Coordinates of C-alpha atoms in Angstrom, one line a residue:
Chain T
X1 CA 148.9 138.1 -10.3
X2 CA 148.6 134.8 -8.6
X3 CA 146.5 135.2 -5.5
X4 CA 143.8 134.0 -3.1
X5 CA 141.0 136.5 -2.6
X6 CA 138.5 136.6 0.2
X7 CA 135.3 138.6 0.6
X8 CA 134.3 140.4 2.6
X9 CA 137.5 141.4 4.5
X10 CA 135.5 142.6 7.5
X11 CA 132.0 141.6 8.6
X12 CA 129.9 142.4 11.6
X13 CA 126.7 140.4 11.9
X14 CA 124.2 139.2 14.5
X15 CA 123.5 135.8 15.9
X16 CA 121.6 133.5 13.7
X17 CA 121.9 135.5 10.4
X18 CA 123.2 133.3 7.7
X19 CA 126.4 134.4 6.0
X20 CA 128.8 133.3 3.4
X21 CA 132.5 134.2 3.1
X22 CA 133.8 133.7 -0.4
X23 CA 137.3 132.4 -1.4
X24 CA 138.7 132.3 -4.9
X25 CA 142.1 131.4 -6.3
X26 CA 143.5 131.9 -9.8
X27 CA 146.3 129.4 -9.6
X28 CA 144.4 126.3 -10.7
X29 CA 145.1 124.7 -7.3
X30 CA 143.3 121.4 -6.5
X31 CA 143.5 121.8 -2.7
X32 CA 141.7 124.5 -0.8
X33 CA 141.2 124.9 2.9
X34 CA 139.6 127.1 5.6
X35 CA 141.2 128.1 8.9
X36 CA 140.2 130.2 11.8
X37 CA 142.8 132.1 13.9
X38 CA 142.1 132.9 17.5
X39 CA 144.5 134.5 20.0
X40 CA 146.4 131.9 21.9
X41 CA 145.0 129.1 19.8
X42 CA 146.9 129.6 16.5
X43 CA 145.3 128.4 13.3
X44 CA 142.8 125.6 13.3
X45 CA 141.6 123.9 10.2
X46 CA 137.8 124.0 9.6
X47 CA 137.3 122.2 6.3
X48 CA 139.4 121.3 3.3
X49 CA 138.8 120.1 -0.3
X50 CA 141.1 118.1 -2.5
X51 CA 139.1 118.7 -5.6
X52 CA 135.7 119.7 -7.0
X53 CA 132.9 118.0 -5.0
X54 CA 135.4 116.5 -2.5
X55 CA 135.4 118.0 0.9
X56 CA 136.5 116.8 4.4
X57 CA 136.4 118.0 8.0
X58 CA 139.3 119.6 9.7
X59 CA 139.6 119.9 13.4
X60 CA 136.8 122.4 14.1
X61 CA 134.0 121.9 11.5
X62 CA 131.0 122.3 13.9
X63 CA 128.8 125.2 12.8
X64 CA 130.3 125.6 9.3
X65 CA 129.5 124.3 5.9
X66 CA 131.5 124.4 2.7
X67 CA 131.0 123.6 -1.0
X68 CA 133.3 123.1 -3.9
X69 CA 131.3 123.3 -7.1
X70 CA 134.1 124.9 -9.1
X71 CA 137.8 124.4 -8.8
X72 CA 138.6 128.1 -8.2
X73 CA 135.9 128.8 -5.5
X74 CA 135.5 127.4 -1.9
X75 CA 132.9 129.4 0.0
X76 CA 132.5 129.1 3.8
X77 CA 129.0 129.1 5.0
X78 CA 127.8 129.9 8.5
X79 CA 124.1 129.0 8.6
X80 CA 123.4 130.3 12.1
X81 CA 126.4 132.2 13.4
X82 CA 127.0 132.4 17.1
X83 CA 129.4 134.7 19.1
X84 CA 131.9 131.9 19.5
X85 CA 132.5 132.0 15.8
X86 CA 133.9 135.5 16.1
X87 CA 137.4 135.1 14.6
X88 CA 139.8 135.8 11.9
X89 CA 139.3 133.4 9.0
X90 CA 141.8 132.4 6.3
X91 CA 141.4 130.6 3.1
X92 CA 144.4 128.8 1.6
X93 CA 145.1 126.8 -1.6
X94 CA 147.8 124.6 -3.0
X95 CA 148.7 122.1 -5.7
X96 CA 148.5 118.5 -4.8
X97 CA 151.1 117.1 -7.1
X98 CA 153.6 117.0 -4.3
X99 CA 151.2 115.7 -1.7
X100 CA 150.9 117.4 1.7
X101 CA 154.3 119.0 1.2
X102 CA 153.0 121.5 -1.3
X103 CA 153.1 125.1 -0.2
X104 CA 149.8 126.6 0.9
X105 CA 149.0 130.1 -0.3
X106 CA 146.9 132.1 2.0
X107 CA 144.3 134.8 1.4
X108 CA 144.4 138.1 3.3
X109 CA 141.8 137.0 5.9
X110 CA 138.3 137.9 6.9
X111 CA 137.6 139.4 10.3
X112 CA 134.2 138.2 11.4
X113 CA 132.4 139.6 14.5
X114 CA 129.1 137.9 15.6
X115 CA 127.1 140.0 18.1
Chain I
X1 CA 147.1 112.2 16.8
X2 CA 149.4 115.0 15.6
X3 CA 150.2 118.0 17.6
X4 CA 152.6 120.9 17.5
X5 CA 153.9 122.8 20.5
X6 CA 155.6 126.2 20.2
X7 CA 157.4 127.2 23.3
X8 CA 157.2 130.9 24.0
X9 CA 154.3 132.9 22.7
X10 CA 156.5 136.0 22.7
X11 CA 160.2 136.2 22.0
X12 CA 162.3 139.4 22.0
X13 CA 165.7 139.7 20.5
X14 CA 168.1 142.6 19.8
X15 CA 168.8 143.5 16.2
X16 CA 171.7 141.5 15.1
X17 CA 171.2 138.8 17.7
X18 CA 170.4 135.1 17.0
X19 CA 166.8 134.2 16.5
X20 CA 165.6 130.9 17.9
X21 CA 162.0 129.9 17.8
X22 CA 161.1 126.5 19.2
X23 CA 158.8 123.9 17.7
X24 CA 158.2 120.3 18.9
X25 CA 155.8 117.9 17.2
X26 CA 154.0 114.8 18.0
X27 CA 153.1 112.4 15.2
X28 CA 152.6 108.7 14.9
X29 CA 154.0 108.6 11.4
X30 CA 156.8 110.5 9.7
X31 CA 155.7 114.1 9.4
X32 CA 156.0 117.0 7.0
X33 CA 156.9 120.2 8.9
X34 CA 156.5 123.8 8.0
X35 CA 157.2 127.2 9.3
X36 CA 155.0 130.1 8.2
X37 CA 155.3 133.8 8.9
X38 CA 152.5 136.3 9.3
X39 CA 153.2 140.0 9.1
X40 CA 150.7 142.4 10.7
X41 CA 147.4 142.4 8.9
X42 CA 148.4 139.9 6.3
X43 CA 147.9 136.3 5.5
X44 CA 150.6 133.6 6.2
X45 CA 153.4 132.9 3.8
X46 CA 155.8 129.9 3.8
X47 CA 159.3 130.3 5.2
X48 CA 160.5 126.8 4.8
X49 CA 159.4 123.1 4.9
X50 CA 160.8 119.8 5.8
X51 CA 159.8 117.0 3.4
X52 CA 162.4 114.3 4.5
X53 CA 164.9 115.2 1.7
X54 CA 167.4 116.9 4.1
X55 CA 167.3 117.5 7.8
X56 CA 168.7 121.0 7.6
X57 CA 166.3 123.2 5.6
X58 CA 167.0 126.7 4.4
X59 CA 164.2 129.1 3.7
X60 CA 163.6 132.6 2.7
X61 CA 165.0 135.7 4.4
X62 CA 168.0 133.9 5.9
X63 CA 165.9 131.5 8.1
X64 CA 166.7 127.8 8.5
X65 CA 165.4 124.9 10.6
X66 CA 166.8 121.5 11.5
X67 CA 164.6 118.4 11.8
X68 CA 165.7 116.3 14.8
X69 CA 163.8 113.1 14.9
X70 CA 165.3 112.0 18.3
X71 CA 164.1 115.3 19.9
X72 CA 160.9 115.6 17.8
X73 CA 161.9 119.1 17.1
X74 CA 162.0 121.5 14.2
X75 CA 163.4 124.8 15.6
X76 CA 163.7 127.9 13.5
X77 CA 166.8 130.0 13.6
X78 CA 168.4 133.0 12.0
X79 CA 171.9 134.1 12.8
X80 CA 171.2 137.8 12.8
X81 CA 167.8 139.4 13.5
X82 CA 166.6 142.3 11.4
X83 CA 163.9 144.8 12.3
X84 CA 161.9 143.5 9.4
X85 CA 161.7 140.0 11.0
X86 CA 159.2 141.3 13.5
X87 CA 156.1 139.1 12.9
X88 CA 154.3 136.1 14.2
X89 CA 155.7 132.7 13.3
X90 CA 153.7 129.4 13.1
X91 CA 155.0 125.9 13.0
X92 CA 152.7 123.4 11.3
X93 CA 152.7 119.6 10.7
X94 CA 151.1 117.3 8.2
X95 CA 151.2 113.6 8.2
X96 CA 153.2 111.9 5.4
X97 CA 150.4 109.4 5.1
X98 CA 148.6 112.0 2.9
X99 CA 145.6 113.0 4.9
X100 CA 146.0 116.6 3.9
X101 CA 145.1 117.8 7.4
X102 CA 147.3 120.4 8.8
X103 CA 147.9 121.2 12.5
X104 CA 149.3 124.6 13.4
X105 CA 151.0 125.6 16.6
X106 CA 149.8 128.5 18.6
X107 CA 152.3 130.9 17.2
X108 CA 155.3 132.9 18.5
X109 CA 155.4 136.6 18.2
X110 CA 158.9 137.9 17.5
X111 CA 159.9 141.4 18.6
X112 CA 163.2 142.8 17.4
X113 CA 164.7 145.6 19.6
X114 CA 166.8 148.3 18.1

């Protein structure tokens, strides 16, 4: 089944404890992206990647890191999480053959709480 | 800079009534426009998209949207609401210049009344 998977789905952690949220897709998509969803703010793009070893900042990259060492994986790293990073996080992927018009496929989300 | 405005964070309609969800965009270059739907506890899925091929775009589940450049709008409509349409809807924009950055609106939660 074609899908984007995220792990963990739920995570409660404490301020300053490094964490990684994994994202994997099995559709051979070149493009991958991370978003955070907050009430009243909609989705905001954190980082995106157009191919292996190619990443770029979205609108809210502060406090986050990403890497793209393999085409299928795009982990989101919070090196020193803070309470304002409590949010619902989504990973998405798409082909790039059609440019920015290609449909993004979203993962199920990771609900992160930072105490 | 791009931006998307969705008027109305909550919209209620009766089952069988017209659904109209509003989206206005701001972009300095021709945009690509999308509507995504999010059902409770799920990720987003694409409803439809405008890619400059046709101004009236038909999507899944009976939804459609019309791109109006003069009004900078891309409103989502459905002639007859169904209970299963209850969800949150997001409008999004990406610049045709190919930056691959996406800007999403704040979302509109649709409630369908029996």
